[in-house]
Rosetta silent file (secondary structure, phi, psi, omega in degrees, C-alpha in Angstrom):
SEQUENCE: XXXXXXXXXXXXXXXXXXXXXXXXXXXXXXXXXXXXXXXXXXXXXXXXXXXXXXXXXXXXXXXXXXXXXXXXXXXXXXXXXXXXXXXXXXXXXXXXXXXXXXXXXXXXXXXXXXXXXXXXXXXXXXXXXXXXXXXXXXXXXXXXXXXXXXXXXXXXXXXXXXXXXXXXXXXXXXXXXXXXXXXXXXXXXXXXXXXXXXXXXXXXXXXXXXXXXXXXXXXXXXXXXXXXXXXXXXXXXXXXXXX
SCORE:     score description
SCORE:     0.000 S_00000001
   1 L     0.000  136.972  179.100  214.448  -21.793  -38.445 S_00000001
   2 L   -73.685  126.243 -179.226  211.498  -21.484  -36.080 S_00000001
   3 L   -69.165  150.765  178.178  211.563  -18.065  -34.373 S_00000001
   4 L   -67.274  152.827  175.577  211.564  -18.012  -30.575 S_00000001
   5 L   -70.920  147.793  175.488  208.315  -17.335  -28.780 S_00000001
   6 L   -59.067  151.944  176.694  207.966  -13.836  -27.343 S_00000001
   7 L   -68.649  158.595  179.399  208.839  -13.536  -23.681 S_00000001
   8 H   -54.824  -27.346 -178.747  205.911  -13.474  -21.227 S_00000001
   9 H   -69.160  -18.958 -179.595  206.441   -9.728  -20.838 S_00000001
  10 H   -85.557   -7.770 -173.758  205.440   -9.238  -24.485 S_00000001
  11 L  -124.353  155.006 -175.102  202.066  -10.910  -23.995 S_00000001
  12 L   -75.363  -15.455 -177.544  199.112  -10.130  -21.736 S_00000001
  13 L  -131.144  154.895  175.862  199.000  -13.588  -20.087 S_00000001
  14 L   -76.866  -29.556 -178.665  201.523  -16.059  -18.746 S_00000001
  15 E  -159.912  159.844  178.094  199.632  -18.981  -20.304 S_00000001
  16 E  -121.730  126.060 -177.091  196.465  -19.863  -22.209 S_00000001
  17 E  -115.810  118.755 -177.539  194.298  -22.775  -21.046 S_00000001
  18 E  -100.725  135.155  160.561  191.715  -24.168  -23.457 S_00000001
  19 L   -68.110  167.237 -179.555  188.665  -26.233  -22.713 S_00000001
  20 L  -104.894  -69.796 -173.663  188.212  -28.979  -25.321 S_00000001
  21 E   -66.657  123.652 -179.865  184.575  -29.866  -26.087 S_00000001
  22 L    87.791  -16.762  177.969  182.751  -26.983  -27.724 S_00000001
  23 L  -107.016  -52.007  178.760  185.885  -24.815  -27.798 S_00000001
  24 L   -96.455  -38.419 -176.724  188.389  -26.835  -29.812 S_00000001
  25 E  -126.220  144.745 -177.865  186.174  -29.613  -31.172 S_00000001
  26 L   -89.766   69.671 -171.715  182.527  -29.630  -32.211 S_00000001
  27 L  -103.216  -21.204 -170.901  181.706  -32.704  -30.167 S_00000001
  28 H   -57.746  -45.510  179.034  178.795  -31.690  -27.950 S_00000001
  29 H   -61.215  -35.541 -179.703  175.937  -32.519  -30.400 S_00000001
  30 H   -69.106  -51.183 -179.422  177.461  -35.956  -31.067 S_00000001
  31 H   -61.839  -42.944 -177.085  178.056  -36.801  -27.417 S_00000001
  32 H   -67.349  -33.759  177.660  174.695  -35.453  -26.316 S_00000001
  33 H   -64.660  -40.788  177.093  172.835  -37.493  -28.942 S_00000001
  34 H   -64.115  -43.725 -179.620  174.440  -40.691  -27.606 S_00000001
  35 H   -62.933  -43.980 -179.823  173.567  -39.688  -24.041 S_00000001
  36 H   -63.281  -36.833  176.966  169.945  -38.915  -24.930 S_00000001
  37 H   -62.339  -44.268 -178.173  169.614  -42.315  -26.616 S_00000001
  38 H   -72.264  -33.064  175.756  170.896  -44.094  -23.528 S_00000001
  39 H   -69.688  -34.749  176.142  168.719  -42.044  -21.192 S_00000001
  40 H   -63.483  -35.096  177.073  165.703  -42.874  -23.370 S_00000001
  41 H   -64.384  -24.882  176.896  166.576  -46.546  -22.893 S_00000001
  42 L   -90.225   -6.012  177.818  166.209  -45.886  -19.162 S_00000001
  43 L   106.476    6.755 -179.944  162.853  -44.165  -19.714 S_00000001
  44 L  -115.328  106.434  179.549  163.824  -40.497  -19.827 S_00000001
  45 L   -96.346  126.810 -179.979  163.266  -38.859  -23.223 S_00000001
  46 L  -122.649  145.549  171.126  164.790  -35.419  -23.709 S_00000001
  47 L   -72.611  164.104  177.337  164.658  -33.012  -26.610 S_00000001
  48 H   -58.360  -43.953 -178.084  167.964  -31.903  -28.110 S_00000001
  49 H   -62.010  -45.063 -179.341  167.568  -28.478  -26.513 S_00000001
  50 H   -68.401  -38.849  178.433  166.848  -29.875  -23.055 S_00000001
  51 H   -60.901  -42.915  177.783  169.652  -32.407  -23.320 S_00000001
  52 H   -63.968  -44.537 -176.956  172.108  -29.678  -24.186 S_00000001
  53 H   -62.317  -39.497 -174.753  170.873  -27.427  -21.398 S_00000001
  54 H   -82.171  -31.681 -166.396  171.146  -30.084  -18.729 S_00000001
  55 H  -119.904  -11.275  179.211  174.348  -31.901  -19.685 S_00000001
  56 L   -69.409  131.082  175.183  176.711  -29.679  -21.684 S_00000001
  57 L    87.482   -0.532  179.568  179.820  -28.783  -19.696 S_00000001
  58 L  -125.682  155.320  177.312  179.291  -31.227  -16.831 S_00000001
  59 L   -76.454  133.247 -179.889  180.458  -34.794  -16.209 S_00000001
  60 H   -57.918  -39.772 -178.948  177.691  -37.363  -16.703 S_00000001
  61 H   -58.908  -32.338 -179.720  178.842  -39.209  -13.590 S_00000001
  62 H   -74.088   -9.860 -179.787  178.188  -36.080  -11.540 S_00000001
  63 H  -102.570   18.917 -177.201  174.555  -36.118  -12.704 S_00000001
  64 H   -58.626  -39.760 -179.282  173.808  -39.568  -11.259 S_00000001
  65 H   -65.159  -43.170  178.831  171.315  -38.196   -8.732 S_00000001
  66 H   -62.910  -43.649 -179.597  169.390  -36.312  -11.413 S_00000001
  67 H   -64.003  -41.185  178.771  169.292  -39.348  -13.693 S_00000001
  68 H   -65.643  -38.145  178.661  168.062  -41.539  -10.845 S_00000001
  69 H   -61.012  -39.516 -175.750  165.394  -38.980   -9.962 S_00000001
  70 H   -87.001  -23.457 -175.115  164.085  -39.000  -13.542 S_00000001
  71 H  -117.429  -19.294 -174.068  164.462  -42.706  -14.338 S_00000001
  72 L    78.420    7.014 -177.971  164.477  -44.563  -11.033 S_00000001
  73 L  -116.619  131.025  175.330  167.741  -46.155  -12.137 S_00000001
  74 L   -89.613  116.178 -177.997  171.087  -45.580  -10.484 S_00000001
  75 L   -67.675  144.039 -176.616  173.694  -45.497  -13.240 S_00000001
  76 L  -108.067  172.673  175.687  176.620  -47.815  -12.639 S_00000001
  77 H   -62.619  -36.510  178.337  180.250  -47.753  -13.665 S_00000001
  78 H   -63.497  -39.334  178.334  179.395  -50.323  -16.331 S_00000001
  79 H   -64.517  -42.834  178.561  176.695  -47.980  -17.721 S_00000001
  80 H   -63.209  -39.600  179.139  179.172  -45.095  -17.805 S_00000001
  81 H   -66.421  -36.707  176.808  181.731  -47.250  -19.588 S_00000001
  82 H   -68.081  -40.058  175.176  179.149  -48.238  -22.195 S_00000001
  83 H   -58.730  -47.040 -178.937  178.229  -44.584  -22.663 S_00000001
  84 H   -65.098  -35.715  178.435  181.885  -43.696  -23.177 S_00000001
  85 H   -64.978  -49.219 -179.811  182.347  -46.583  -25.601 S_00000001
  86 H   -63.721  -42.922  179.508  179.360  -45.574  -27.746 S_00000001
  87 H   -60.482  -49.265 -177.384  180.287  -41.897  -27.553 S_00000001
  88 H   -65.875  -33.672  177.536  183.906  -42.465  -28.530 S_00000001
  89 H   -60.857  -42.924  179.451  182.865  -44.735  -31.395 S_00000001
  90 H   -72.124  -43.001 -178.255  180.779  -41.930  -32.868 S_00000001
  91 H   -62.970  -37.517 -176.311  183.314  -39.182  -32.178 S_00000001
  92 H   -59.716  -27.720 -177.770  186.141  -41.109  -33.824 S_00000001
  93 H  -109.130  -10.538 -173.120  184.402  -40.954  -37.195 S_00000001
  94 H  -122.508  -21.958 -172.652  182.375  -37.736  -36.928 S_00000001
  95 L   -68.459  143.524  176.232  184.106  -35.133  -34.748 S_00000001
  96 L  -132.943  158.978  175.447  185.558  -32.049  -36.398 S_00000001
  97 E   -67.568  146.884  171.924  187.448  -29.046  -35.120 S_00000001
  98 L   -57.251  141.420 -179.157  185.357  -25.998  -34.277 S_00000001
  99 L   -55.840  126.493  179.155  185.372  -23.632  -37.240 S_00000001
 100 L    85.239   -7.947 -175.667  188.443  -21.423  -37.034 S_00000001
 101 H   -67.579  -40.235 -177.694  189.932  -23.308  -34.085 S_00000001
 102 H   -60.346  -47.216  179.943  192.901  -24.761  -35.983 S_00000001
 103 H   -67.305  -39.347 -179.488  194.077  -21.364  -37.201 S_00000001
 104 H   -64.645  -46.280 -179.480  193.400  -19.727  -33.834 S_00000001
 105 H   -65.673  -38.274  177.968  195.321  -22.355  -31.861 S_00000001
 106 H   -60.966  -41.833  179.103  198.202  -22.209  -34.348 S_00000001
 107 H   -66.403  -41.963  179.682  198.435  -18.431  -33.876 S_00000001
 108 H   -66.436  -41.051  179.409  198.278  -18.735  -30.082 S_00000001
 109 H   -65.495  -37.462  177.965  200.902  -21.500  -30.093 S_00000001
 110 H   -64.343  -34.157 -179.489  203.186  -19.416  -32.290 S_00000001
 111 H   -82.176  -44.638 -172.101  202.914  -16.546  -29.806 S_00000001
 112 H   -98.033   -7.419 -179.602  202.897  -18.426  -26.492 S_00000001
 113 L    62.936 -127.573 -179.045  205.034  -21.427  -27.393 S_00000001
 114 L   -88.444    9.935  179.744  204.569  -24.186  -24.841 S_00000001
 115 L   -90.497   45.015  171.029  202.635  -21.899  -22.503 S_00000001
 116 E  -142.169  153.273 -176.619  199.278  -23.322  -23.573 S_00000001
 117 E  -149.846  161.905  172.600  197.354  -26.399  -22.478 S_00000001
 118 E  -108.263  120.597 -176.779  194.077  -28.226  -22.939 S_00000001
 119 E  -124.662  102.916 -171.889  192.216  -28.620  -19.639 S_00000001
 120 E  -113.988  156.222  172.583  188.985  -30.598  -20.012 S_00000001
 121 L   -85.947   -5.885 -177.325  186.361  -32.009  -17.706 S_00000001
 122 L   -88.035  171.668  179.167  186.177  -35.130  -19.898 S_00000001
 123 L   -70.863  148.315 -173.159  188.201  -38.321  -19.657 S_00000001
 124 H   -58.790  -41.888 -177.281  191.736  -38.145  -21.040 S_00000001
 125 H   -59.016  -42.181  178.737  191.252  -40.871  -23.666 S_00000001
 126 H   -65.081  -47.477 -178.279  188.364  -38.957  -25.231 S_00000001
 127 H   -59.784  -48.650 -178.051  190.181  -35.623  -25.177 S_00000001
 128 H   -63.740  -41.151  178.596  193.350  -37.063  -26.698 S_00000001
 129 H   -59.857  -44.180 -178.341  191.434  -38.954  -29.371 S_00000001
 130 H   -66.062  -40.867  177.391  189.571  -35.810  -30.427 S_00000001
 131 H   -64.410  -38.268  178.150  192.751  -33.746  -30.581 S_00000001
 132 H   -65.407  -48.152 -176.615  194.394  -36.497  -32.652 S_00000001
 133 H   -61.996  -38.462 -176.169  191.443  -36.840  -35.058 S_00000001
 134 H   -89.059   -2.763  178.678  191.192  -33.088  -35.651 S_00000001
 135 L    79.791   10.836 -178.502  194.936  -32.549  -36.004 S_00000001
 136 L   -88.678  -13.980 -172.776  195.162  -30.239  -32.993 S_00000001
 137 H   -55.600  -42.063 -176.895  197.237  -32.580  -30.808 S_00000001
 138 H   -59.057  -26.641 -179.942  200.712  -31.332  -31.852 S_00000001
 139 H   -70.491  -23.709 -175.358  199.961  -27.868  -30.474 S_00000001
 140 H  -108.040  -21.157  179.767  199.364  -29.316  -26.986 S_00000001
 141 L    48.975 -123.098 -178.949  201.774  -32.285  -26.922 S_00000001
 142 L   -93.023   12.093 -178.061  201.696  -33.697  -23.365 S_00000001
 143 L   -94.183   58.149  179.468  199.979  -30.608  -21.951 S_00000001
 144 E  -122.241  129.127 -173.899  196.541  -32.228  -21.802 S_00000001
 145 E  -129.812  142.721 -177.740  194.719  -32.456  -18.475 S_00000001
 146 E  -120.103  126.666  176.845  191.533  -34.244  -17.409 S_00000001
 147 H   -65.389  -23.119 -179.772  189.288  -33.197  -14.553 S_00000001
 148 H   -72.091  -11.869  177.644  188.136  -36.800  -14.155 S_00000001
 149 H   -92.026    1.807 -177.383  191.610  -37.696  -12.878 S_00000001
 150 L  -114.465  164.770 -179.510  191.269  -35.205  -10.024 S_00000001
 151 L   -56.794  -33.479 -178.261  189.150  -35.223   -6.845 S_00000001
 152 L  -135.531  138.686  174.495  186.762  -32.684   -8.404 S_00000001
 153 L  -101.200 -179.106  178.849  185.899  -31.856  -11.988 S_00000001
 154 L   -56.298  138.579   17.942  184.378  -28.646  -13.372 S_00000001
 155 L   -86.167    7.050  173.199  182.837  -26.402  -12.045 S_00000001
 156 L   -69.384  154.224 -173.977  185.571  -26.910   -9.430 S_00000001
 157 L   -84.440    0.237 -167.580  188.857  -25.236  -10.445 S_00000001
 158 H   -51.013  -46.957 -174.414  191.099  -28.287   -9.962 S_00000001
 159 H   -68.682  -33.719  177.164  191.913  -29.031  -13.609 S_00000001
 160 H   -73.305  -36.081  176.009  192.790  -25.406  -14.363 S_00000001
 161 H   -65.012  -40.566  178.557  194.939  -25.166  -11.255 S_00000001
 162 H   -63.976  -44.907 -178.978  196.736  -28.365  -12.259 S_00000001
 163 H   -63.249  -44.951  179.420  197.331  -27.121  -15.803 S_00000001
 164 H   -61.373  -43.274  179.926  198.658  -23.764  -14.620 S_00000001
 165 H   -62.699  -40.288  179.938  200.996  -25.447  -12.128 S_00000001
 166 H   -64.463  -30.148  178.924  202.318  -27.799  -14.809 S_00000001
 167 L   -88.421   -2.872 -177.912  203.134  -24.792  -16.990 S_00000001
 168 L    69.736   28.837 -175.766  204.759  -22.956  -14.101 S_00000001
 169 L  -110.454  144.880  171.234  202.185  -20.179  -14.455 S_00000001
 170 L   -71.922  121.509 -178.906  200.308  -18.191  -11.844 S_00000001
 171 H   -57.279  -25.444  178.536  196.641  -19.044  -12.512 S_00000001
 172 H   -73.477  -10.815  177.067  195.810  -15.388  -11.893 S_00000001
 173 H  -110.176   17.859  179.481  197.967  -14.589  -14.921 S_00000001
 174 E  -105.571  151.331  169.445  196.296  -17.182  -17.141 S_00000001
 175 E  -105.609  135.456  177.603  193.564  -16.809  -19.736 S_00000001
 176 E  -114.070  134.669  178.131  190.966  -19.575  -19.898 S_00000001
 177 E  -109.616  114.827 -172.880  188.867  -20.175  -23.028 S_00000001
 178 E  -134.425  162.297  179.224  185.509  -21.745  -22.136 S_00000001
 179 L  -131.035   -1.954 -177.858  182.042  -22.227  -23.600 S_00000001
 180 L  -125.328  153.696  176.727  179.879  -23.487  -20.723 S_00000001
 181 H   -57.541  -40.302  179.554  178.735  -21.986  -17.412 S_00000001
 182 H   -62.904  -41.596  179.168  180.358  -24.847  -15.491 S_00000001
 183 H   -67.875  -39.582  177.101  183.648  -24.277  -17.269 S_00000001
 184 H   -61.952  -44.515  178.149  183.529  -20.527  -16.747 S_00000001
 185 H   -58.057  -40.358 -179.647  182.916  -21.081  -13.029 S_00000001
 186 H   -63.360  -45.748  179.365  185.948  -23.382  -12.935 S_00000001
 187 H   -64.028  -42.542  179.071  188.194  -20.821  -14.587 S_00000001
 188 H   -64.001  -42.661 -179.985  186.957  -17.997  -12.375 S_00000001
 189 H   -64.469  -27.385  176.830  187.410  -20.121   -9.247 S_00000001
 190 L   -76.473  -12.858 -179.871  190.998  -20.776  -10.343 S_00000001
 191 L    95.735    2.667 -176.880  191.550  -17.014  -10.440 S_00000001
 192 L   -82.106  164.693  169.416  192.004  -16.826  -14.214 S_00000001
 193 E   -87.915  128.079 -173.768  190.499  -14.378  -16.672 S_00000001
 194 E  -109.168  128.042  173.954  187.874  -16.267  -18.669 S_00000001
 195 E  -102.310  122.677 -174.871  186.986  -15.620  -22.302 S_00000001
 196 E   -97.023  121.032  178.690  183.580  -17.083  -23.162 S_00000001
 197 E   -91.285  122.324 -179.177  183.068  -18.607  -26.610 S_00000001
 198 L  -128.710   95.739 -174.066  179.447  -18.378  -27.793 S_00000001
 199 L   -74.754  -21.926 -174.704  179.082  -19.707  -31.330 S_00000001
 200 L    87.789   -1.427  178.965  175.309  -19.306  -31.462 S_00000001
 201 L   -77.787 -178.668 -176.058  174.900  -22.997  -32.404 S_00000001
 202 L   -63.099  -26.741  179.832  172.589  -25.535  -30.721 S_00000001
 203 L   -94.529    0.226 -172.748  175.156  -26.392  -28.045 S_00000001
 204 L   -81.077  137.331  168.306  176.144  -22.784  -27.412 S_00000001
 205 L   -75.889  161.411  175.779  175.535  -20.924  -24.186 S_00000001
 206 L   -83.332  153.411  175.057  174.357  -17.356  -24.476 S_00000001
 207 H   -55.658  -39.579 -179.211  176.778  -14.508  -23.832 S_00000001
 208 H   -60.893  -39.665 -178.710  174.535  -13.385  -20.971 S_00000001
 209 H   -66.179  -38.410 -178.675  174.758  -16.806  -19.307 S_00000001
 210 H   -75.406  -39.588  177.249  178.567  -16.842  -19.418 S_00000001
 211 H   -64.429  -36.158 -178.604  178.973  -13.243  -18.260 S_00000001
 212 H   -61.739  -28.119 -179.910  176.552  -13.927  -15.393 S_00000001
 213 L  -103.883   10.361  168.323  178.922  -16.567  -13.969 S_00000001
 214 L   121.162   -0.314  177.607  182.074  -14.520  -14.418 S_00000001
 215 L   -61.245  134.749 -178.636  183.304  -14.469  -18.018 S_00000001
 216 L   -71.783  -33.488  177.064  185.257  -11.251  -18.590 S_00000001
 217 E  -159.991  169.005  177.579  184.067  -11.040  -22.178 S_00000001
 218 E  -129.945  160.063  177.498  182.525  -13.229  -24.871 S_00000001
 219 E  -147.132  154.727 -172.654  183.212  -13.772  -28.563 S_00000001
 220 L  -103.682  -18.277 -176.159  181.345  -15.507  -31.392 S_00000001
 221 L  -132.371  137.997  177.389  184.107  -16.636  -33.755 S_00000001
 222 H   -63.109  -20.758  177.522  187.417  -18.396  -33.136 S_00000001
 223 H   -64.412  -20.763  178.940  188.926  -16.007  -35.652 S_00000001
 224 H   -80.889  -18.896 -168.357  188.594  -13.325  -32.946 S_00000001
 225 H   -64.192  -46.656 -178.498  190.570  -15.256  -30.336 S_00000001
 226 H   -54.187  -41.876  179.242  194.202  -14.464  -31.275 S_00000001
 227 H   -64.584  -38.682  179.155  193.548  -10.730  -31.016 S_00000001
 228 H   -63.740  -29.693 -177.362  191.841  -11.191  -27.630 S_00000001
 229 L   -96.585    3.201 -178.003  194.920  -13.057  -26.377 S_00000001
 230 L    79.100   -0.190 -176.485  197.457  -10.657  -27.846 S_00000001
 231 H   -72.190  -29.942  179.995  198.652  -13.379  -30.221 S_00000001
 232 H   -67.995  -30.103  177.942  197.679  -11.437  -33.330 S_00000001
 233 H   -81.681  -31.079 -175.414  199.997   -8.638  -32.239 S_00000001
 234 H   -79.210  -24.022 -177.490  202.810  -10.961  -31.169 S_00000001
 235 E  -119.983  123.254 -179.426  202.915  -12.921  -34.431 S_00000001
 236 L   -73.608  166.820 -176.445  203.149  -11.167  -37.779 S_00000001
 237 L   -59.572  -28.951 -179.267  201.166  -12.301  -40.788 S_00000001
 238 L   -87.925    5.890  176.387  204.168  -14.183  -42.210 S_00000001
 239 L    93.126   -4.545  178.471  204.553  -16.191  -39.017 S_00000001
 240 L   -87.932  158.270 -177.953  207.540  -14.316  -37.621 S_00000001
 241 E   -74.864  126.269  178.620  207.478  -12.756  -34.196 S_00000001
 242 L   -81.976  145.258  178.629  206.514   -9.120  -34.281 S_00000001
 243 L  -128.802    0.000    0.000  208.448   -6.688  -32.115 S_00000001
């Protein structure tokens, strides 16, 4: 029999809200490579480092002015749809879970039950596909939220506020797990405590960059996350709830 989740009083947060790209799935290098190819077709060639710096953590559609400034071309909805098609085609066969994410999410889910969600700035189809491909989807079920379905995406707080409301949680009592400055700003603006994931990889922000925009702390390995969220204390090594 599956043991009941600890009550909220046993845990430091009412709910845990995860970003997707770069936190749960290692998708940023794949997506950014597709974007750089398409921007090169418009006449703007970027290095991997510059592409990551400019576009990780933000919606491509929100960068239309910048792209037009650099290429003289105003991207259209058709261009965005082609970008998403090419991106999703690559992700479907190449994306993997971030190292340690599967075990970390399983531990958090065992501790928090249904009081966790995935709140991404990306389109829902992409987020759901990545969770399905990496096997993470069952932990989130229907608790997946997309900033592109709201009036404002990250760095606005809308998607985190929506996720917290859907879980019946006070956003000020939520923990947000993020890896980009835009995402950290969104979590902070929602009133949540933000934990910044900095893997040290090519798509990773620096700890200093995340702390500068409001992250309460940073960590380098997903194996550290359950302890930061109190889940390591709430769930014993054999999977039963510790008391």
